[in-house]
CSV table of N, CA and C and ligand atoms in Angstrom, one decimal:
chain,number,residue,atom,x,y,z
A,29,MET,N,-50.1,-106.3,11.5
A,29,MET,CA,-50.4,-104.9,10.9
A,29,MET,C,-52.1,-105.3,11.1
A,30,PRO,N,-52.6,-104.2,11.4
A,30,PRO,CA,-53.7,-104.1,11.8
A,30,PRO,C,-54.7,-104.2,10.1
A,31,VAL,N,-56.1,-104.1,10.3
A,31,VAL,CA,-56.7,-104.3,9.1
A,31,VAL,C,-56.8,-102.7,8.5
A,32,ASP,N,-56.9,-102.6,7.4
A,32,ASP,CA,-57.0,-101.0,6.7
A,32,ASP,C,-58.3,-101.1,6.0
A,33,PHE,N,-59.0,-100.0,6.6
A,33,PHE,CA,-60.4,-100.1,6.0
A,33,PHE,C,-60.4,-98.7,4.9
A,34,SER,N,-59.2,-98.4,4.7
A,34,SER,CA,-59.3,-97.1,3.7
A,34,SER,C,-59.9,-97.5,2.3
A,35,GLY,N,-60.7,-96.4,1.6
A,35,GLY,CA,-61.4,-96.8,0.5
A,35,GLY,C,-62.7,-95.9,0.5
A,36,THR,N,-63.2,-96.2,-0.6
A,36,THR,CA,-64.6,-95.6,-0.8
A,36,THR,C,-65.4,-96.8,-1.0
A,37,TRP,N,-66.6,-96.7,-0.1
A,37,TRP,CA,-67.6,-97.8,-0.2
A,37,TRP,C,-69.0,-97.5,-0.1
A,38,ASN,N,-69.6,-98.3,-1.0
A,38,ASN,CA,-71.4,-97.9,-1.3
A,38,ASN,C,-72.2,-99.2,-0.4
A,39,LEU,N,-73.1,-98.3,0.3
A,39,LEU,CA,-73.9,-99.3,0.8
A,39,LEU,C,-74.8,-100.2,-0.1
A,40,VAL,N,-74.7,-101.4,0.3
A,40,VAL,CA,-75.6,-102.5,-0.5
A,40,VAL,C,-76.7,-103.0,0.4
A,41,SER,N,-76.7,-103.0,1.6
A,41,SER,CA,-77.9,-103.4,2.5
A,41,SER,C,-77.7,-103.0,3.9
A,42,ASN,N,-79.2,-102.9,4.4
A,42,ASN,CA,-79.4,-102.0,5.6
A,42,ASN,C,-80.6,-102.5,6.3
A,43,ASP,N,-80.0,-103.5,7.0
A,43,ASP,CA,-81.0,-104.1,7.9
A,43,ASP,C,-81.4,-103.5,9.5
A,44,ASN,N,-82.6,-103.4,9.4
A,44,ASN,CA,-83.3,-102.6,10.7
A,44,ASN,C,-82.7,-101.4,10.8
A,45,PHE,N,-82.6,-100.6,9.8
A,45,PHE,CA,-82.0,-99.5,10.2
A,45,PHE,C,-83.3,-98.5,10.8
A,46,GLU,N,-84.6,-98.9,10.3
A,46,GLU,CA,-85.7,-98.2,10.7
A,46,GLU,C,-85.6,-98.5,12.4
A,47,GLY,N,-85.6,-99.5,13.2
A,47,GLY,CA,-85.3,-100.0,14.5
A,47,GLY,C,-84.3,-98.9,15.2
A,48,TYR,N,-83.2,-99.1,14.6
A,48,TYR,CA,-82.1,-98.0,15.2
A,48,TYR,C,-82.6,-96.6,15.0
A,49,MET,N,-83.5,-96.1,14.3
A,49,MET,CA,-83.6,-94.7,14.1
A,49,MET,C,-84.7,-94.6,15.2
A,50,VAL,N,-85.6,-95.5,15.3
A,50,VAL,CA,-86.9,-95.2,16.0
A,50,VAL,C,-86.2,-95.3,17.5
A,51,ALA,N,-85.2,-96.2,17.9
A,51,ALA,CA,-84.5,-96.1,19.0
A,51,ALA,C,-83.9,-94.5,19.5
A,52,LEU,N,-83.3,-94.2,18.3
A,52,LEU,CA,-83.0,-92.7,18.5
A,52,LEU,C,-83.6,-91.6,18.5
A,53,GLY,N,-84.7,-91.9,18.6
A,53,GLY,CA,-86.0,-90.7,18.2
A,53,GLY,C,-86.1,-90.1,17.3
A,54,ILE,N,-85.4,-90.5,16.0
A,54,ILE,CA,-86.1,-89.7,14.7
A,54,ILE,C,-86.9,-89.7,14.4
A,55,ASP,N,-87.7,-88.7,14.0
A,55,ASP,CA,-89.0,-88.4,13.6
A,55,ASP,C,-89.4,-89.1,12.2
A,56,PHE,N,-90.6,-89.4,12.0
A,56,PHE,CA,-91.4,-90.3,10.9
A,56,PHE,C,-90.8,-89.8,9.8
A,57,ALA,N,-90.9,-88.5,9.5
A,57,ALA,CA,-90.8,-87.8,8.3
A,57,ALA,C,-89.3,-88.0,7.8
A,58,THR,N,-88.4,-87.7,8.8
A,58,THR,CA,-86.9,-87.9,8.4
A,58,THR,C,-86.7,-89.4,8.3
A,59,ARG,N,-87.0,-90.3,9.1
A,59,ARG,CA,-87.0,-91.9,8.7
A,59,ARG,C,-87.4,-92.0,7.5
A,60,LYS,N,-88.3,-91.6,7.0
A,60,LYS,CA,-89.0,-92.1,5.7
A,60,LYS,C,-87.7,-91.6,4.5
A,61,ILE,N,-87.2,-90.7,4.5
A,61,ILE,CA,-86.2,-90.1,3.8
A,61,ILE,C,-84.9,-90.8,4.0
A,62,ALA,N,-84.6,-91.0,5.2
A,62,ALA,CA,-83.2,-91.5,5.4
A,62,ALA,C,-83.3,-92.9,5.0
A,63,LYS,N,-84.2,-93.8,5.2
A,63,LYS,CA,-84.2,-95.2,4.7
A,63,LYS,C,-84.4,-95.8,3.3
A,64,MET,N,-84.4,-94.4,2.5
A,64,MET,CA,-84.2,-94.8,0.9
A,64,MET,C,-83.0,-94.5,0.4
A,65,LEU,N,-82.1,-93.9,1.5
A,65,LEU,CA,-80.7,-93.7,1.0
A,65,LEU,C,-79.8,-94.6,0.8
A,66,LYS,N,-78.9,-94.4,-0.1
A,66,LYS,CA,-77.7,-95.2,-0.4
A,66,LYS,C,-76.6,-94.7,-0.1
A,67,PRO,N,-76.0,-94.4,1.1
A,67,PRO,CA,-74.9,-93.7,1.7
A,67,PRO,C,-73.4,-94.2,1.1
A,68,GLN,N,-72.6,-93.5,0.9
A,68,GLN,CA,-71.0,-93.8,0.7
A,68,GLN,C,-70.5,-93.6,1.9
A,69,LYS,N,-69.4,-94.4,2.1
A,69,LYS,CA,-68.2,-93.9,3.0
A,69,LYS,C,-66.9,-94.1,2.3
A,70,VAL,N,-66.3,-92.6,2.4
A,70,VAL,CA,-65.0,-92.3,2.2
A,70,VAL,C,-64.2,-92.6,3.6
A,71,ILE,N,-63.1,-93.8,3.7
A,71,ILE,CA,-62.5,-94.0,4.8
A,71,ILE,C,-60.9,-93.7,4.6
A,72,LYS,N,-60.4,-93.0,5.2
A,72,LYS,CA,-58.8,-92.8,5.4
A,72,LYS,C,-58.2,-93.2,6.7
A,73,GLN,N,-57.3,-94.2,6.7
A,73,GLN,CA,-56.7,-94.9,7.9
A,73,GLN,C,-55.5,-94.6,7.7
A,74,ASP,N,-54.9,-93.9,8.8
A,74,ASP,CA,-53.3,-93.5,8.7
A,74,ASP,C,-52.9,-93.8,10.0
A,75,GLY,N,-52.4,-95.0,10.3
A,75,GLY,CA,-51.9,-95.3,11.5
A,75,GLY,C,-53.0,-95.4,12.5
A,76,ASP,N,-52.8,-94.7,13.7
A,76,ASP,CA,-54.1,-94.7,14.6
A,76,ASP,C,-55.1,-93.6,14.2
A,77,MET,N,-54.9,-92.8,13.3
A,77,MET,CA,-55.8,-91.8,12.6
A,77,MET,C,-56.8,-92.4,11.7
A,78,LEU,N,-58.1,-92.2,12.0
A,78,LEU,CA,-59.1,-92.4,11.0
A,78,LEU,C,-60.0,-91.3,10.8
A,79,SER,N,-60.4,-91.2,9.7
A,79,SER,CA,-61.5,-90.3,9.1
A,79,SER,C,-62.6,-90.9,8.5
A,80,ILE,N,-63.6,-90.9,8.7
A,80,ILE,CA,-64.9,-91.7,8.0
A,80,ILE,C,-65.9,-90.4,7.7
A,81,HIS,N,-66.1,-90.4,6.4
A,81,HIS,CA,-66.9,-89.7,5.7
A,81,HIS,C,-68.3,-90.4,5.1
A,82,THR,N,-69.4,-90.3,6.0
A,82,THR,CA,-70.4,-90.6,5.1
A,82,THR,C,-71.3,-89.7,4.4
A,83,THR,N,-71.4,-90.2,3.1
A,83,THR,CA,-72.4,-89.0,2.4
A,83,THR,C,-73.4,-89.3,1.9
A,84,SER,N,-74.4,-88.8,1.6
A,84,SER,CA,-75.7,-88.8,0.9
A,84,SER,C,-76.4,-87.9,0.2
A,85,THR,N,-77.2,-88.0,-0.6
A,85,THR,CA,-78.1,-86.9,-1.3
A,85,THR,C,-79.0,-86.2,-0.2
A,86,PHE,N,-79.0,-86.8,1.0
A,86,PHE,CA,-79.8,-85.8,2.0
A,86,PHE,C,-78.9,-85.2,3.1
A,87,ARG,N,-78.0,-86.1,3.8
A,87,ARG,CA,-77.1,-85.6,4.6
A,87,ARG,C,-75.8,-86.3,5.0
A,88,ASP,N,-74.8,-85.3,5.3
A,88,ASP,CA,-73.2,-85.9,5.5
A,88,ASP,C,-73.1,-86.0,6.8
A,89,TYR,N,-72.1,-87.0,7.0
A,89,TYR,CA,-71.7,-87.0,8.5
A,89,TYR,C,-69.9,-87.2,8.5
A,90,MET,N,-69.4,-86.5,9.2
A,90,MET,CA,-67.7,-86.6,9.1
A,90,MET,C,-67.2,-86.9,10.5
A,91,LEU,N,-66.6,-88.0,10.7
A,91,LEU,CA,-65.9,-88.3,12.1
A,91,LEU,C,-64.6,-88.5,11.7
A,92,GLN,N,-63.8,-87.9,12.7
A,92,GLN,CA,-62.2,-88.0,12.5
A,92,GLN,C,-61.9,-88.4,14.2
A,93,PHE,N,-60.8,-89.2,14.2
A,93,PHE,CA,-60.7,-89.8,15.6
A,93,PHE,C,-59.3,-90.6,15.7
A,94,LYS,N,-58.7,-90.5,17.0
A,94,LYS,CA,-57.7,-91.4,17.0
A,94,LYS,C,-57.9,-92.6,17.7
A,95,ILE,N,-57.7,-93.8,17.3
A,95,ILE,CA,-58.1,-95.0,18.1
A,95,ILE,C,-57.1,-95.0,19.5
A,96,GLY,N,-58.1,-95.1,20.5
A,96,GLY,CA,-58.1,-95.2,21.9
A,96,GLY,C,-57.8,-93.9,22.5
A,97,GLU,N,-58.3,-92.9,21.9
A,97,GLU,CA,-58.4,-91.8,22.5
A,97,GLU,C,-59.8,-91.3,22.7
A,98,GLU,N,-60.5,-91.1,23.8
A,98,GLU,CA,-61.8,-90.4,23.9
A,98,GLU,C,-62.0,-89.1,23.1
A,99,PHE,N,-63.0,-88.7,22.5
A,99,PHE,CA,-63.4,-87.6,22.1
A,99,PHE,C,-65.0,-87.2,22.0
A,100,GLU,N,-65.5,-86.0,21.9
A,100,GLU,CA,-66.6,-85.6,21.9
A,100,GLU,C,-67.2,-85.9,20.6
A,101,GLU,N,-68.3,-86.4,20.4
A,101,GLU,CA,-69.2,-86.4,19.4
A,101,GLU,C,-70.3,-86.0,19.2
A,102,ASP,N,-70.7,-84.9,18.2
A,102,ASP,CA,-72.0,-84.3,18.4
A,102,ASP,C,-73.2,-85.0,17.5
A,103,ASN,N,-73.0,-85.8,16.7
A,103,ASN,CA,-73.8,-86.7,15.9
A,103,ASN,C,-74.8,-85.7,15.0
A,104,LYS,N,-74.0,-84.5,14.6
A,104,LYS,CA,-74.7,-83.3,14.0
A,104,LYS,C,-75.5,-84.0,12.7
A,105,GLY,N,-76.8,-83.6,12.7
A,105,GLY,CA,-77.2,-84.1,11.6
A,105,GLY,C,-78.2,-85.5,11.6
A,106,LEU,N,-77.4,-86.1,12.6
A,106,LEU,CA,-77.9,-87.6,12.9
A,106,LEU,C,-79.3,-87.1,14.1
A,107,ASP,N,-79.1,-87.8,15.3
A,107,ASP,CA,-80.1,-87.3,16.3
A,107,ASP,C,-79.6,-86.0,16.9
A,108,ASN,N,-78.3,-85.6,16.7
A,108,ASN,CA,-77.6,-84.1,17.2
A,108,ASN,C,-77.4,-84.4,19.0
A,109,ARG,N,-77.4,-85.7,19.3
A,109,ARG,CA,-77.5,-85.6,20.9
A,109,ARG,C,-75.5,-85.8,21.0
A,110,LYS,N,-75.1,-85.1,21.8
A,110,LYS,CA,-73.7,-85.4,22.2
A,110,LYS,C,-73.4,-86.4,22.8
A,111,CYS,N,-72.4,-87.3,22.5
A,111,CYS,CA,-71.9,-88.1,23.3
A,111,CYS,C,-70.1,-88.2,23.5
A,112,LYS,N,-69.8,-89.0,24.7
A,112,LYS,CA,-68.4,-89.4,24.7
A,112,LYS,C,-68.1,-90.7,23.9
A,113,SER,N,-67.3,-90.5,23.0
A,113,SER,CA,-66.8,-91.6,22.1
A,113,SER,C,-65.7,-92.3,21.9
A,114,LEU,N,-65.2,-93.6,22.0
A,114,LEU,CA,-63.9,-94.3,22.1
A,114,LEU,C,-64.1,-95.4,21.2
A,115,VAL,N,-63.0,-95.1,20.2
A,115,VAL,CA,-62.7,-96.5,19.4
A,115,VAL,C,-61.6,-97.1,19.7
A,116,THR,N,-61.8,-98.7,19.9
A,116,THR,CA,-60.8,-99.1,20.0
A,116,THR,C,-60.8,-100.5,19.3
A,117,TRP,N,-59.6,-101.4,18.9
A,117,TRP,CA,-59.5,-102.7,18.2
A,117,TRP,C,-60.0,-103.5,19.1
A,118,ASP,N,-60.8,-104.6,18.6
A,118,ASP,CA,-61.2,-105.8,19.2
A,118,ASP,C,-61.0,-106.6,18.2
A,119,ASN,N,-59.3,-107.5,18.4
A,119,ASN,CA,-58.8,-108.1,17.3
A,119,ASN,C,-59.1,-107.1,15.8
A,120,ASP,N,-59.7,-108.0,15.0
A,120,ASP,CA,-59.8,-106.9,13.8
A,120,ASP,C,-60.9,-106.3,13.5
A,121,LYS,N,-61.7,-106.1,14.6
A,121,LYS,CA,-62.9,-105.3,14.7
A,121,LYS,C,-62.6,-103.8,14.9
A,122,LEU,N,-63.1,-102.8,14.5
A,122,LEU,CA,-63.2,-101.5,15.1
A,122,LEU,C,-64.4,-101.1,16.0
A,123,VAL,N,-64.2,-101.0,17.3
A,123,VAL,CA,-65.5,-100.9,18.0
A,123,VAL,C,-65.6,-99.8,18.9
A,124,CYS,N,-66.7,-99.0,18.4
A,124,CYS,CA,-66.8,-97.6,19.3
A,124,CYS,C,-68.1,-97.7,20.1
A,125,VAL,N,-67.5,-97.3,21.4
A,125,VAL,CA,-68.6,-97.1,22.5
A,125,VAL,C,-68.9,-95.7,22.7
A,126,GLN,N,-70.1,-95.3,22.4
A,126,GLN,CA,-70.6,-93.8,22.6
A,126,GLN,C,-71.5,-93.8,23.6
A,127,ILE,N,-70.8,-93.0,24.7
A,127,ILE,CA,-71.5,-93.1,26.1
A,127,ILE,C,-72.1,-91.7,25.9
A,128,GLY,N,-73.5,-91.7,26.6
A,128,GLY,CA,-74.4,-90.5,26.5
A,128,GLY,C,-75.6,-90.7,27.1
A,129,GLU,N,-76.8,-90.0,26.6
A,129,GLU,CA,-78.1,-90.1,27.0
A,129,GLU,C,-78.7,-91.7,26.9
A,130,LYS,N,-78.4,-92.2,25.4
A,130,LYS,CA,-78.9,-93.4,25.1
A,130,LYS,C,-77.8,-94.6,25.6
A,131,LYS,N,-78.6,-95.7,26.1
A,131,LYS,CA,-78.0,-97.0,26.4
A,131,LYS,C,-77.6,-97.6,25.4
A,132,ASN,N,-76.5,-98.1,25.7
A,132,ASN,CA,-76.1,-99.2,24.9
A,132,ASN,C,-75.9,-98.9,23.4
A,133,ARG,N,-75.1,-97.6,23.4
A,133,ARG,CA,-75.1,-97.1,22.0
A,133,ARG,C,-73.4,-97.1,21.4
A,134,GLY,N,-73.4,-97.6,20.3
A,134,GLY,CA,-72.1,-97.6,19.8
A,134,GLY,C,-72.4,-98.4,18.4
A,135,TRP,N,-71.1,-98.8,17.7
A,135,TRP,CA,-71.0,-99.5,16.3
A,135,TRP,C,-69.7,-100.1,16.5
A,136,THR,N,-69.6,-100.9,15.2
A,136,THR,CA,-68.5,-101.8,15.0
A,136,THR,C,-68.3,-102.0,13.5
A,137,HIS,N,-67.1,-101.8,13.3
A,137,HIS,CA,-66.6,-102.0,11.8
A,137,HIS,C,-65.9,-103.3,11.5
A,138,TRP,N,-66.1,-103.8,10.5
A,138,TRP,CA,-65.1,-105.0,10.2
A,138,TRP,C,-65.3,-105.4,8.6
A,139,LEU,N,-64.2,-106.1,8.5
A,139,LEU,CA,-63.9,-106.6,6.7
A,139,LEU,C,-64.3,-108.0,6.7
A,140,GLU,N,-65.2,-108.2,5.9
A,140,GLU,CA,-65.4,-109.6,5.5
A,140,GLU,C,-65.4,-110.0,4.0
A,141,GLY,N,-64.4,-110.5,3.9
A,141,GLY,CA,-63.9,-110.8,2.0
A,141,GLY,C,-63.9,-109.5,1.5
A,142,ASP,N,-64.5,-109.2,0.7
A,142,ASP,CA,-64.6,-107.8,0.1
A,142,ASP,C,-65.5,-106.8,0.6
A,143,ASP,N,-66.2,-107.0,1.5
A,143,ASP,CA,-67.0,-106.1,2.2
A,143,ASP,C,-66.8,-105.4,3.4
A,144,LEU,N,-67.4,-104.2,3.5
A,144,LEU,CA,-67.3,-103.9,4.7
A,144,LEU,C,-68.4,-103.5,5.4
A,145,HIS,N,-68.6,-104.3,6.9
A,145,HIS,CA,-69.7,-104.3,7.5
A,145,HIS,C,-69.7,-103.2,8.6
A,146,LEU,N,-70.8,-103.0,8.9
A,146,LEU,CA,-71.2,-101.7,10.1
A,146,LEU,C,-72.4,-102.4,11.0
A,147,GLU,N,-72.0,-102.6,12.1
A,147,GLU,CA,-73.1,-102.7,13.1
A,147,GLU,C,-73.6,-101.4,14.0
A,148,LEU,N,-74.7,-100.8,13.8
A,148,LEU,CA,-74.8,-99.9,14.5
A,148,LEU,C,-76.0,-100.1,15.9
A,149,ARG,N,-75.5,-99.8,17.1
A,149,ARG,CA,-76.2,-100.2,18.1
A,149,ARG,C,-77.0,-99.2,18.8
A,150,CYS,N,-78.1,-99.2,19.6
A,150,CYS,CA,-78.8,-98.1,20.5
A,150,CYS,C,-79.8,-98.9,21.1
A,151,GLU,N,-79.7,-98.8,22.6
A,151,GLU,CA,-80.9,-99.6,23.3
A,151,GLU,C,-80.9,-100.9,23.2
A,152,ASN,N,-81.9,-101.5,22.6
A,152,ASN,CA,-82.0,-102.9,22.0
A,152,ASN,C,-82.3,-103.2,20.7
A,153,GLN,N,-81.8,-102.0,20.2
A,153,GLN,CA,-81.8,-102.3,18.6
A,153,GLN,C,-80.5,-102.3,17.8
A,154,VAL,N,-80.4,-103.3,16.9
A,154,VAL,CA,-79.1,-103.4,16.3
A,154,VAL,C,-79.3,-103.2,14.5
A,155,CYS,N,-78.7,-102.4,13.9
A,155,CYS,CA,-78.8,-102.3,12.6
A,155,CYS,C,-77.6,-102.9,11.7
A,156,ARG,N,-77.6,-103.5,10.8
A,156,ARG,CA,-76.6,-104.2,10.2
A,156,ARG,C,-76.7,-103.7,8.8
A,157,GLN,N,-75.4,-103.0,8.4
A,157,GLN,CA,-75.0,-102.2,7.0
A,157,GLN,C,-74.0,-103.0,6.4
A,158,VAL,N,-74.0,-103.3,5.1
A,158,VAL,CA,-73.0,-103.7,4.2
A,158,VAL,C,-72.7,-103.0,3.2
A,159,PHE,N,-71.4,-102.7,2.9
A,159,PHE,CA,-71.0,-101.8,2.0
A,159,PHE,C,-70.1,-102.4,1.0
A,160,LYS,N,-69.8,-102.0,-0.2
A,160,LYS,CA,-69.2,-102.8,-1.3
A,160,LYS,C,-68.0,-101.4,-1.8
A,161,ARG,N,-66.9,-101.9,-2.1
A,161,ARG,CA,-66.0,-101.0,-2.6
A,161,ARG,C,-66.4,-100.4,-4.1
A,162,ALA,N,-66.1,-98.9,-4.1
A,162,ALA,CA,-67.0,-98.3,-5.1
A,162,ALA,C,-66.0,-98.5,-6.3
B,202,1AG,C1,-71.8,-93.6,12.1
B,202,1AG,O1,-71.1,-94.7,11.4
B,202,1AG,C2,-73.3,-93.3,11.5
B,202,1AG,C3,-73.2,-92.5,10.3
B,202,1AG,O2,-71.5,-93.0,12.8
B,202,1AG,C4,-74.8,-92.6,9.5
B,202,1AG,C5,-75.5,-93.7,9.4
B,202,1AG,C6,-76.7,-93.7,10.1
B,202,1AG,C7,-77.4,-92.7,10.4
B,202,1AG,C8,-77.5,-93.0,11.9
B,202,1AG,C9,-78.7,-92.1,12.7
B,202,1AG,C10,-80.0,-92.1,12.0
B,202,1AG,C11,-80.3,-90.4,12.1
B,202,1AG,C12,-80.9,-89.7,11.5
B,202,1AG,C13,-81.4,-89.9,10.2
B,202,1AG,C14,-81.0,-89.1,9.3
B,202,1AG,C15,-80.1,-89.0,8.2
B,202,1AG,C16,-79.6,-90.1,7.8
B,202,1AG,C17,-78.2,-89.9,7.0
B,202,1AG,C18,-77.2,-90.8,6.7
B,202,1AG,C19,-76.1,-90.6,6.2
B,202,1AG,C20,-75.1,-89.4,6.7
B,202,1AG,C21,-70.3,-95.0,12.2
B,202,1AG,C22,-69.0,-94.9,11.4
B,202,1AG,C23,-68.6,-93.5,11.6
B,202,1AG,O3,-69.0,-95.4,10.0
B,202,1AG,O4,-69.6,-92.5,11.5
């Protein structure tokens, strides 16, 4: 049985979000707002199908995909660059590779105790986010 990420999760820590946003080319004013946010994730996992809805007072981001199946991602409201994304299991970690203009782009989700972890990668920057159940 794979891990189940389903639930509602609130951000509690956000390490080097600034570096990650700079690597994505997010402008100064947007970064100032974005780093104040405490986004919430609502994750629904049903077999190989996942939806991850990240919401905040500023912007929302919705992702739906099937594990193991490449899809087009538009990153709308984030950096707006399109990429080809593929999410696969690496043991109990959910790993996304985002192929596009930015090198080394992707993310990894995993559970640790009662916490949801998210590592966001772009070029040489790594942002580490931790969420707790709402
Ligand atoms: C993601 O998580 C990213 C979800 O794919 C959003 C997290 C960080 C923001 C990413 C880039 C920064 C770009 C622009 C800043 C402007 C607004 C920030 C809004 C943040 C809330 C939406 C991986 C996975 C599924 O959970 O998406």
